[in-house]
Amino acid sequence: MLQNKANPTINKSTGLPRKRFYRARAHSNPLSDSNFPVPISPSHVDYSLHYPQSLPSANRTDTFNKIEFADIGCGFGGLLISLATLFPETLMIGMELRDKVTEYVKERILGLRVASPGQYQNVSVVRTNSMKYIPNYFEKGQLSKMFFLFPDPHFKEKNHRRRVISPHLLDEYAYVLQVGGIIYTITDVEELGAWMKSCLQSHPMFEPLSEMELEADPVVKLLSSATEEGQKVARNGGQTFQAVFRRITPPS
């Protein structure tokens, strides 16, 4: 705590990082090369460093201790923090390209672990380019939920290939999602919402959740309220567009 008092980036009363010291551009170019380590395969990731209480040994490989939720482009971690207490027994990770934002989420999680002993041990973050390296982090059929909240719309048609939901990327997401796993998307850009929904509808390995299933899913309510972007849209009286789809086995 003495270190926190001398550190202006940490709130003295809460022990949590001050967001204003970690501000970055709203989005990054996912096609550019960045300087960070990339694991050769999921087996080369030491997740015990991320979840020291859940995975105390780097050699533990039992299936009950694998990451199940991935928040792609997790931003400042609002959704992850909400999910961590809603699903305390489920390991989850945020994947973020921006270095300052990733560092903020790391510090936020560490601060919450200190402030609330026994909680938030199931959540972590990694700096990576998820449009390039998803298969490097997750095995086939490992994930049960993937989240894509308020992604960069890349308005220009020539930049649509940079969108995080696209036909070829859905092939990769289908690979790491277990059958029955769910993709959650939301945006405040109507054209992007229609694009993501169309991509998912056209893919043979995804089907939409019914209205009844959406109503019963507690996660759906968090999509528009847990993140900084969603809260900003709500404050401004904006509209959001969701697409929530289930991974299925395509008909033979």
PDB file of C-alpha atoms in Angstrom:
ATOM      1  CA  MET A   1       0.000   0.000   0.000  1.00  0.00           C
ATOM      2  CA  LEU A   2       2.948   2.362   0.610  1.00  0.00           C
ATOM      3  CA  GLN A   3       3.789   2.003  -3.037  1.00  0.00           C
ATOM      4  CA  ASN A   4       0.245   2.932  -4.023  1.00  0.00           C
ATOM      5  CA  LYS A   5       0.394   6.135  -1.962  1.00  0.00           C
ATOM      6  CA  ALA A   6       3.476   7.249  -3.880  1.00  0.00           C
ATOM      7  CA  ASN A   7       2.028   6.213  -7.224  1.00  0.00           C
ATOM      8  CA  PRO A   8      -0.230   8.868  -8.795  1.00  0.00           C
ATOM      9  CA  THR A   9      -1.742   6.327 -11.188  1.00  0.00           C
ATOM     10  CA  ILE A  10      -3.346   4.458  -8.242  1.00  0.00           C
ATOM     11  CA  ASN A  11      -6.367   5.755  -6.322  1.00  0.00           C
ATOM     12  CA  LYS A  12      -5.288   5.942  -2.664  1.00  0.00           C
ATOM     13  CA  SER A  13      -8.699   5.095  -1.238  1.00  0.00           C
ATOM     14  CA  THR A  14      -9.614   2.177  -3.508  1.00  0.00           C
ATOM     15  CA  GLY A  15      -6.218   0.844  -4.564  1.00  0.00           C
ATOM     16  CA  LEU A  16      -7.480   0.751  -8.153  1.00  0.00           C
ATOM     17  CA  PRO A  17      -5.815   2.394 -11.157  1.00  0.00           C
ATOM     18  CA  ARG A  18      -6.940   5.826 -12.313  1.00  0.00           C
ATOM     19  CA  LYS A  19      -8.268   5.478 -15.844  1.00  0.00           C
ATOM     20  CA  ARG A  20      -7.066   8.897 -16.975  1.00  0.00           C
ATOM     21  CA  PHE A  21      -3.455   7.717 -16.827  1.00  0.00           C
ATOM     22  CA  TYR A  22      -4.176   4.827 -19.195  1.00  0.00           C
ATOM     23  CA  ARG A  23      -6.116   6.564 -21.963  1.00  0.00           C
ATOM     24  CA  ALA A  24      -5.337   5.502 -25.527  1.00  0.00           C
ATOM     25  CA  ARG A  25      -6.798   5.815 -28.989  1.00  0.00           C
ATOM     26  CA  ALA A  26     -10.253   4.271 -29.204  1.00  0.00           C
ATOM     27  CA  HIS A  27      -9.066   1.656 -31.697  1.00  0.00           C
ATOM     28  CA  SER A  28      -5.880   0.242 -33.184  1.00  0.00           C
ATOM     29  CA  ASN A  29      -5.067  -1.114 -36.615  1.00  0.00           C
ATOM     30  CA  PRO A  30      -5.421  -4.901 -36.237  1.00  0.00           C
ATOM     31  CA  LEU A  31      -3.450  -5.534 -39.431  1.00  0.00           C
ATOM     32  CA  SER A  32      -0.299  -3.806 -38.219  1.00  0.00           C
ATOM     33  CA  ASP A  33       2.523  -5.694 -36.532  1.00  0.00           C
ATOM     34  CA  SER A  34       2.950  -5.090 -32.816  1.00  0.00           C
ATOM     35  CA  ASN A  35       5.722  -5.997 -30.429  1.00  0.00           C
ATOM     36  CA  PHE A  36       4.486  -8.623 -27.979  1.00  0.00           C
ATOM     37  CA  PRO A  37       5.189 -12.306 -27.450  1.00  0.00           C
ATOM     38  CA  VAL A  38       2.909 -14.825 -29.155  1.00  0.00           C
ATOM     39  CA  PRO A  39       2.683 -18.426 -27.924  1.00  0.00           C
ATOM     40  CA  ILE A  40       3.348 -21.157 -30.481  1.00  0.00           C
ATOM     41  CA  SER A  41       0.249 -23.035 -29.323  1.00  0.00           C
ATOM     42  CA  PRO A  42      -2.217 -23.074 -26.395  1.00  0.00           C
ATOM     43  CA  SER A  43      -0.023 -25.587 -24.570  1.00  0.00           C
ATOM     44  CA  HIS A  44       2.793 -23.019 -24.494  1.00  0.00           C
ATOM     45  CA  VAL A  45       0.778 -20.501 -22.451  1.00  0.00           C
ATOM     46  CA  ASP A  46       1.451 -20.599 -18.705  1.00  0.00           C
ATOM     47  CA  TYR A  47      -1.958 -19.631 -17.379  1.00  0.00           C
ATOM     48  CA  SER A  48      -0.846 -20.195 -13.781  1.00  0.00           C
ATOM     49  CA  LEU A  49       0.674 -16.712 -14.042  1.00  0.00           C
ATOM     50  CA  HIS A  50      -2.787 -15.329 -14.808  1.00  0.00           C
ATOM     51  CA  TYR A  51      -4.744 -17.390 -12.267  1.00  0.00           C
ATOM     52  CA  PRO A  52      -2.326 -18.209  -9.417  1.00  0.00           C
ATOM     53  CA  GLN A  53      -5.056 -19.423  -7.056  1.00  0.00           C
ATOM     54  CA  SER A  54      -7.008 -21.402  -9.630  1.00  0.00           C
ATOM     55  CA  LEU A  55      -3.959 -22.824 -11.416  1.00  0.00           C
ATOM     56  CA  PRO A  56      -1.121 -22.903  -8.881  1.00  0.00           C
ATOM     57  CA  SER A  57       1.030 -25.178 -11.051  1.00  0.00           C
ATOM     58  CA  ALA A  58       2.147 -24.539 -14.600  1.00  0.00           C
ATOM     59  CA  ASN A  59       1.848 -28.262 -15.270  1.00  0.00           C
ATOM     60  CA  ARG A  60      -1.845 -28.604 -14.446  1.00  0.00           C
ATOM     61  CA  THR A  61      -3.800 -29.625 -17.511  1.00  0.00           C
ATOM     62  CA  ASP A  62      -7.120 -30.971 -16.199  1.00  0.00           C
ATOM     63  CA  THR A  63     -10.094 -29.861 -18.247  1.00  0.00           C
ATOM     64  CA  PHE A  64     -11.850 -28.259 -15.288  1.00  0.00           C
ATOM     65  CA  ASN A  65      -9.313 -25.446 -15.218  1.00  0.00           C
ATOM     66  CA  LYS A  66      -9.307 -24.154 -18.765  1.00  0.00           C
ATOM     67  CA  ILE A  67     -10.474 -20.746 -19.859  1.00  0.00           C
ATOM     68  CA  GLU A  68     -14.084 -20.794 -21.043  1.00  0.00           C
ATOM     69  CA  PHE A  69     -14.906 -17.118 -21.686  1.00  0.00           C
ATOM     70  CA  ALA A  70     -12.967 -14.754 -23.984  1.00  0.00           C
ATOM     71  CA  ASP A  71     -13.742 -11.039 -24.276  1.00  0.00           C
ATOM     72  CA  ILE A  72     -12.253  -9.936 -27.587  1.00  0.00           C
ATOM     73  CA  GLY A  73     -11.140  -6.310 -27.497  1.00  0.00           C
ATOM     74  CA  CYS A  74     -12.032  -6.100 -23.810  1.00  0.00           C
ATOM     75  CA  GLY A  75     -11.326  -2.378 -23.453  1.00  0.00           C
ATOM     76  CA  PHE A  76     -11.110  -1.271 -19.822  1.00  0.00           C
ATOM     77  CA  GLY A  77     -12.479  -4.582 -18.573  1.00  0.00           C
ATOM     78  CA  GLY A  78     -15.974  -3.611 -17.492  1.00  0.00           C
ATOM     79  CA  LEU A  79     -17.626  -6.747 -18.826  1.00  0.00           C
ATOM     80  CA  LEU A  80     -14.924  -9.036 -17.426  1.00  0.00           C
ATOM     81  CA  ILE A  81     -15.296  -7.582 -13.938  1.00  0.00           C
ATOM     82  CA  SER A  82     -19.064  -8.097 -14.039  1.00  0.00           C
ATOM     83  CA  LEU A  83     -18.739 -11.643 -15.360  1.00  0.00           C
ATOM     84  CA  ALA A  84     -16.101 -12.565 -12.775  1.00  0.00           C
ATOM     85  CA  THR A  85     -18.600 -12.405  -9.907  1.00  0.00           C
ATOM     86  CA  LEU A  86     -21.538 -13.704 -11.946  1.00  0.00           C
ATOM     87  CA  PHE A  87     -19.553 -16.854 -12.878  1.00  0.00           C
ATOM     88  CA  PRO A  88     -17.028 -17.212 -10.020  1.00  0.00           C
ATOM     89  CA  GLU A  89     -16.044 -20.770 -10.956  1.00  0.00           C
ATOM     90  CA  THR A  90     -15.366 -19.975 -14.626  1.00  0.00           C
ATOM     91  CA  LEU A  91     -11.967 -18.853 -15.913  1.00  0.00           C
ATOM     92  CA  MET A  92     -12.155 -15.944 -18.340  1.00  0.00           C
ATOM     93  CA  ILE A  93      -9.721 -13.699 -20.162  1.00  0.00           C
ATOM     94  CA  GLY A  94      -9.776 -10.373 -21.965  1.00  0.00           C
ATOM     95  CA  MET A  95      -7.772  -9.909 -25.144  1.00  0.00           C
ATOM     96  CA  GLU A  96      -6.746  -6.334 -25.909  1.00  0.00           C
ATOM     97  CA  LEU A  97      -4.372  -4.877 -28.516  1.00  0.00           C
ATOM     98  CA  ARG A  98      -3.663  -1.495 -26.901  1.00  0.00           C
ATOM     99  CA  ASP A  99      -0.789  -1.672 -24.400  1.00  0.00           C
ATOM    100  CA  LYS A 100      -1.911   1.094 -22.021  1.00  0.00           C
ATOM    101  CA  VAL A 101      -5.439  -0.275 -21.837  1.00  0.00           C
ATOM    102  CA  THR A 102      -4.156  -3.796 -21.194  1.00  0.00           C
ATOM    103  CA  GLU A 103      -1.975  -2.485 -18.375  1.00  0.00           C
ATOM    104  CA  TYR A 104      -4.968  -0.705 -16.859  1.00  0.00           C
ATOM    105  CA  VAL A 105      -7.022  -3.906 -16.832  1.00  0.00           C
ATOM    106  CA  LYS A 106      -4.131  -5.817 -15.227  1.00  0.00           C
ATOM    107  CA  GLU A 107      -3.804  -3.233 -12.474  1.00  0.00           C
ATOM    108  CA  ARG A 108      -7.577  -3.124 -12.010  1.00  0.00           C
ATOM    109  CA  ILE A 109      -7.788  -6.886 -11.525  1.00  0.00           C
ATOM    110  CA  LEU A 110      -4.838  -6.930  -9.115  1.00  0.00           C
ATOM    111  CA  GLY A 111      -6.411  -4.093  -7.117  1.00  0.00           C
ATOM    112  CA  LEU A 112      -9.766  -5.865  -6.937  1.00  0.00           C
ATOM    113  CA  ARG A 113      -8.090  -9.084  -5.772  1.00  0.00           C
ATOM    114  CA  VAL A 114      -6.479  -7.186  -2.906  1.00  0.00           C
ATOM    115  CA  ALA A 115      -9.652  -5.269  -2.031  1.00  0.00           C
ATOM    116  CA  SER A 116     -11.892  -8.370  -2.232  1.00  0.00           C
ATOM    117  CA  PRO A 117      -9.897 -11.424  -1.056  1.00  0.00           C
ATOM    118  CA  GLY A 118     -11.017 -14.618  -2.750  1.00  0.00           C
ATOM    119  CA  GLN A 119     -12.731 -12.803  -5.610  1.00  0.00           C
ATOM    120  CA  TYR A 120     -11.599 -11.950  -9.143  1.00  0.00           C
ATOM    121  CA  GLN A 121      -9.133 -14.850  -9.157  1.00  0.00           C
ATOM    122  CA  ASN A 122     -10.891 -16.209 -12.242  1.00  0.00           C
ATOM    123  CA  VAL A 123     -10.270 -13.236 -14.532  1.00  0.00           C
ATOM    124  CA  SER A 124      -7.205 -11.985 -16.388  1.00  0.00           C
ATOM    125  CA  VAL A 125      -6.096 -10.106 -19.488  1.00  0.00           C
ATOM    126  CA  VAL A 126      -3.490 -10.528 -22.198  1.00  0.00           C
ATOM    127  CA  ARG A 127      -2.160  -8.108 -24.771  1.00  0.00           C
ATOM    128  CA  THR A 128      -2.468  -9.688 -28.186  1.00  0.00           C
ATOM    129  CA  ASN A 129      -4.005  -9.341 -31.623  1.00  0.00           C
ATOM    130  CA  SER A 130      -7.015 -11.651 -31.461  1.00  0.00           C
ATOM    131  CA  MET A 131      -7.661 -11.270 -35.202  1.00  0.00           C
ATOM    132  CA  LYS A 132      -4.366 -13.081 -35.819  1.00  0.00           C
ATOM    133  CA  TYR A 133      -3.688 -15.305 -32.833  1.00  0.00           C
ATOM    134  CA  ILE A 134      -6.913 -16.821 -31.460  1.00  0.00           C
ATOM    135  CA  PRO A 135      -5.791 -20.413 -32.304  1.00  0.00           C
ATOM    136  CA  ASN A 136      -2.491 -19.752 -30.492  1.00  0.00           C
ATOM    137  CA  TYR A 137      -4.362 -19.311 -27.208  1.00  0.00           C
ATOM    138  CA  PHE A 138      -7.324 -21.706 -27.334  1.00  0.00           C
ATOM    139  CA  GLU A 139      -7.792 -25.342 -28.226  1.00  0.00           C
ATOM    140  CA  LYS A 140     -10.496 -26.706 -30.458  1.00  0.00           C
ATOM    141  CA  GLY A 141     -13.879 -26.504 -28.725  1.00  0.00           C
ATOM    142  CA  GLN A 142     -12.428 -24.933 -25.581  1.00  0.00           C
ATOM    143  CA  LEU A 143     -14.584 -21.814 -25.202  1.00  0.00           C
ATOM    144  CA  SER A 144     -18.215 -21.629 -24.174  1.00  0.00           C
ATOM    145  CA  LYS A 145     -18.639 -17.859 -24.659  1.00  0.00           C
ATOM    146  CA  MET A 146     -17.001 -15.193 -26.809  1.00  0.00           C
ATOM    147  CA  PHE A 147     -17.760 -11.486 -26.585  1.00  0.00           C
ATOM    148  CA  PHE A 148     -17.376  -8.759 -29.203  1.00  0.00           C
ATOM    149  CA  LEU A 149     -18.660  -5.553 -27.617  1.00  0.00           C
ATOM    150  CA  PHE A 150     -18.630  -2.243 -29.486  1.00  0.00           C
ATOM    151  CA  PRO A 151     -15.849  -3.200 -31.935  1.00  0.00           C
ATOM    152  CA  ASP A 152     -14.251  -0.731 -34.313  1.00  0.00           C
ATOM    153  CA  PRO A 153     -16.776  -0.197 -37.157  1.00  0.00           C
ATOM    154  CA  HIS A 154     -14.106   0.481 -39.831  1.00  0.00           C
ATOM    155  CA  PHE A 155     -16.599   2.535 -41.817  1.00  0.00           C
ATOM    156  CA  LYS A 156     -14.720   2.670 -45.127  1.00  0.00           C
ATOM    157  CA  GLU A 157     -15.501  -0.271 -47.376  1.00  0.00           C
ATOM    158  CA  LYS A 158     -11.795  -0.857 -48.091  1.00  0.00           C
ATOM    159  CA  ASN A 159     -11.298  -1.355 -44.334  1.00  0.00           C
ATOM    160  CA  HIS A 160     -14.099  -3.868 -43.823  1.00  0.00           C
ATOM    161  CA  ARG A 161     -11.433  -6.599 -43.880  1.00  0.00           C
ATOM    162  CA  ARG A 162     -10.289  -5.200 -40.532  1.00  0.00           C
ATOM    163  CA  ARG A 163     -13.634  -5.911 -38.880  1.00  0.00           C
ATOM    164  CA  VAL A 164     -13.411  -8.410 -36.048  1.00  0.00           C
ATOM    165  CA  ILE A 165     -16.540 -10.222 -37.263  1.00  0.00           C
ATOM    166  CA  SER A 166     -16.105 -11.499 -40.809  1.00  0.00           C
ATOM    167  CA  PRO A 167     -16.782 -14.741 -42.666  1.00  0.00           C
ATOM    168  CA  HIS A 168     -13.200 -16.031 -42.478  1.00  0.00           C
ATOM    169  CA  LEU A 169     -12.718 -15.041 -38.819  1.00  0.00           C
ATOM    170  CA  LEU A 170     -15.968 -16.795 -37.911  1.00  0.00           C
ATOM    171  CA  ASP A 171     -14.280 -19.998 -39.095  1.00  0.00           C
ATOM    172  CA  GLU A 172     -11.639 -19.487 -36.400  1.00  0.00           C
ATOM    173  CA  TYR A 173     -14.202 -18.611 -33.740  1.00  0.00           C
ATOM    174  CA  ALA A 174     -16.207 -21.724 -34.638  1.00  0.00           C
ATOM    175  CA  TYR A 175     -13.029 -23.761 -34.196  1.00  0.00           C
ATOM    176  CA  VAL A 176     -12.349 -22.593 -30.614  1.00  0.00           C
ATOM    177  CA  LEU A 177     -16.027 -22.559 -29.550  1.00  0.00           C
ATOM    178  CA  GLN A 178     -17.579 -25.757 -28.245  1.00  0.00           C
ATOM    179  CA  VAL A 179     -20.848 -26.918 -29.790  1.00  0.00           C
ATOM    180  CA  GLY A 180     -23.524 -24.964 -27.936  1.00  0.00           C
ATOM    181  CA  GLY A 181     -21.088 -22.134 -27.204  1.00  0.00           C
ATOM    182  CA  ILE A 182     -22.331 -18.584 -27.745  1.00  0.00           C
ATOM    183  CA  ILE A 183     -21.017 -15.511 -29.543  1.00  0.00           C
ATOM    184  CA  TYR A 184     -22.302 -12.183 -28.183  1.00  0.00           C
ATOM    185  CA  THR A 185     -22.000  -9.025 -30.300  1.00  0.00           C
ATOM    186  CA  ILE A 186     -23.255  -5.489 -29.765  1.00  0.00           C
ATOM    187  CA  THR A 187     -22.638  -2.104 -31.413  1.00  0.00           C
ATOM    188  CA  ASP A 188     -24.190   1.337 -31.580  1.00  0.00           C
ATOM    189  CA  VAL A 189     -23.517   1.517 -35.336  1.00  0.00           C
ATOM    190  CA  GLU A 190     -26.551   0.200 -37.199  1.00  0.00           C
ATOM    191  CA  GLU A 191     -24.663  -0.708 -40.374  1.00  0.00           C
ATOM    192  CA  LEU A 192     -22.061  -2.665 -38.392  1.00  0.00           C
ATOM    193  CA  GLY A 193     -24.805  -4.398 -36.435  1.00  0.00           C
ATOM    194  CA  ALA A 194     -26.421  -5.499 -39.674  1.00  0.00           C
ATOM    195  CA  TRP A 195     -23.026  -6.642 -41.010  1.00  0.00           C
ATOM    196  CA  MET A 196     -22.246  -8.793 -37.947  1.00  0.00           C
ATOM    197  CA  LYS A 197     -25.720 -10.313 -37.921  1.00  0.00           C
ATOM    198  CA  SER A 198     -25.520 -11.068 -41.642  1.00  0.00           C
ATOM    199  CA  CYS A 199     -22.102 -12.724 -41.289  1.00  0.00           C
ATOM    200  CA  LEU A 200     -23.367 -14.929 -38.469  1.00  0.00           C
ATOM    201  CA  GLN A 201     -26.609 -15.784 -40.254  1.00  0.00           C
ATOM    202  CA  SER A 202     -24.706 -16.796 -43.376  1.00  0.00           C
ATOM    203  CA  HIS A 203     -22.265 -19.056 -41.542  1.00  0.00           C
ATOM    204  CA  PRO A 204     -23.291 -22.738 -41.440  1.00  0.00           C
ATOM    205  CA  MET A 205     -21.958 -23.249 -37.920  1.00  0.00           C
ATOM    206  CA  PHE A 206     -24.031 -20.589 -36.138  1.00  0.00           C
ATOM    207  CA  GLU A 207     -27.726 -20.101 -35.391  1.00  0.00           C
ATOM    208  CA  PRO A 208     -29.457 -17.206 -33.563  1.00  0.00           C
ATOM    209  CA  LEU A 209     -30.767 -17.570 -30.032  1.00  0.00           C
ATOM    210  CA  SER A 210     -34.523 -17.349 -29.692  1.00  0.00           C
ATOM    211  CA  GLU A 211     -36.189 -14.410 -27.958  1.00  0.00           C
ATOM    212  CA  MET A 212     -36.982 -16.675 -25.008  1.00  0.00           C
ATOM    213  CA  GLU A 213     -33.341 -17.724 -24.707  1.00  0.00           C
ATOM    214  CA  LEU A 214     -32.168 -14.115 -24.878  1.00  0.00           C
ATOM    215  CA  GLU A 215     -34.576 -13.140 -22.095  1.00  0.00           C
ATOM    216  CA  ALA A 216     -33.338 -15.987 -19.885  1.00  0.00           C
ATOM    217  CA  ASP A 217     -29.630 -15.319 -20.414  1.00  0.00           C
ATOM    218  CA  PRO A 218     -28.251 -13.038 -17.636  1.00  0.00           C
ATOM    219  CA  VAL A 219     -25.249 -12.151 -19.776  1.00  0.00           C
ATOM    220  CA  VAL A 220     -27.364 -10.426 -22.446  1.00  0.00           C
ATOM    221  CA  LYS A 221     -28.347  -7.718 -19.970  1.00  0.00           C
ATOM    222  CA  LEU A 222     -24.679  -6.886 -19.376  1.00  0.00           C
ATOM    223  CA  LEU A 223     -23.858  -6.279 -23.028  1.00  0.00           C
ATOM    224  CA  SER A 224     -25.197  -2.729 -23.025  1.00  0.00           C
ATOM    225  CA  SER A 225     -24.487  -1.797 -19.398  1.00  0.00           C
ATOM    226  CA  ALA A 226     -21.168  -3.280 -18.248  1.00  0.00           C
ATOM    227  CA  THR A 227     -18.757  -1.471 -20.569  1.00  0.00           C
ATOM    228  CA  GLU A 228     -17.672   2.138 -20.756  1.00  0.00           C
ATOM    229  CA  GLU A 229     -18.868   2.312 -24.366  1.00  0.00           C
ATOM    230  CA  GLY A 230     -22.301   0.930 -23.520  1.00  0.00           C
ATOM    231  CA  GLN A 231     -22.714   3.343 -20.636  1.00  0.00           C
ATOM    232  CA  LYS A 232     -21.795   6.262 -22.886  1.00  0.00           C
ATOM    233  CA  VAL A 233     -24.393   5.191 -25.450  1.00  0.00           C
ATOM    234  CA  ALA A 234     -27.028   4.952 -22.712  1.00  0.00           C
ATOM    235  CA  ARG A 235     -26.164   8.407 -21.352  1.00  0.00           C
ATOM    236  CA  ASN A 236     -26.560   9.892 -24.819  1.00  0.00           C
ATOM    237  CA  GLY A 237     -29.846   8.106 -25.432  1.00  0.00           C
ATOM    238  CA  GLY A 238     -28.340   6.078 -28.265  1.00  0.00           C
ATOM    239  CA  GLN A 239     -29.509   2.822 -29.767  1.00  0.00           C
ATOM    240  CA  THR A 240     -27.684  -0.500 -29.736  1.00  0.00           C
ATOM    241  CA  PHE A 241     -27.819  -3.490 -32.074  1.00  0.00           C
ATOM    242  CA  GLN A 242     -27.191  -6.988 -30.772  1.00  0.00           C
ATOM    243  CA  ALA A 243     -26.563 -10.317 -32.467  1.00  0.00           C
ATOM    244  CA  VAL A 244     -26.264 -13.391 -30.254  1.00  0.00           C
ATOM    245  CA  PHE A 245     -25.620 -16.732 -31.938  1.00  0.00           C
ATOM    246  CA  ARG A 246     -24.987 -20.317 -30.898  1.00  0.00           C
ATOM    247  CA  ARG A 247     -22.252 -22.579 -32.310  1.00  0.00           C
ATOM    248  CA  ILE A 248     -23.864 -25.618 -33.909  1.00  0.00           C
ATOM    249  CA  THR A 249     -22.819 -28.700 -35.840  1.00  0.00           C
ATOM    250  CA  PRO A 250     -23.636 -27.991 -39.489  1.00  0.00           C
ATOM    251  CA  PRO A 251     -26.041 -30.389 -41.152  1.00  0.00           C
ATOM    252  CA  SER A 252     -24.290 -33.068 -43.171  1.00  0.00           C
TER     253      SER A 252
END
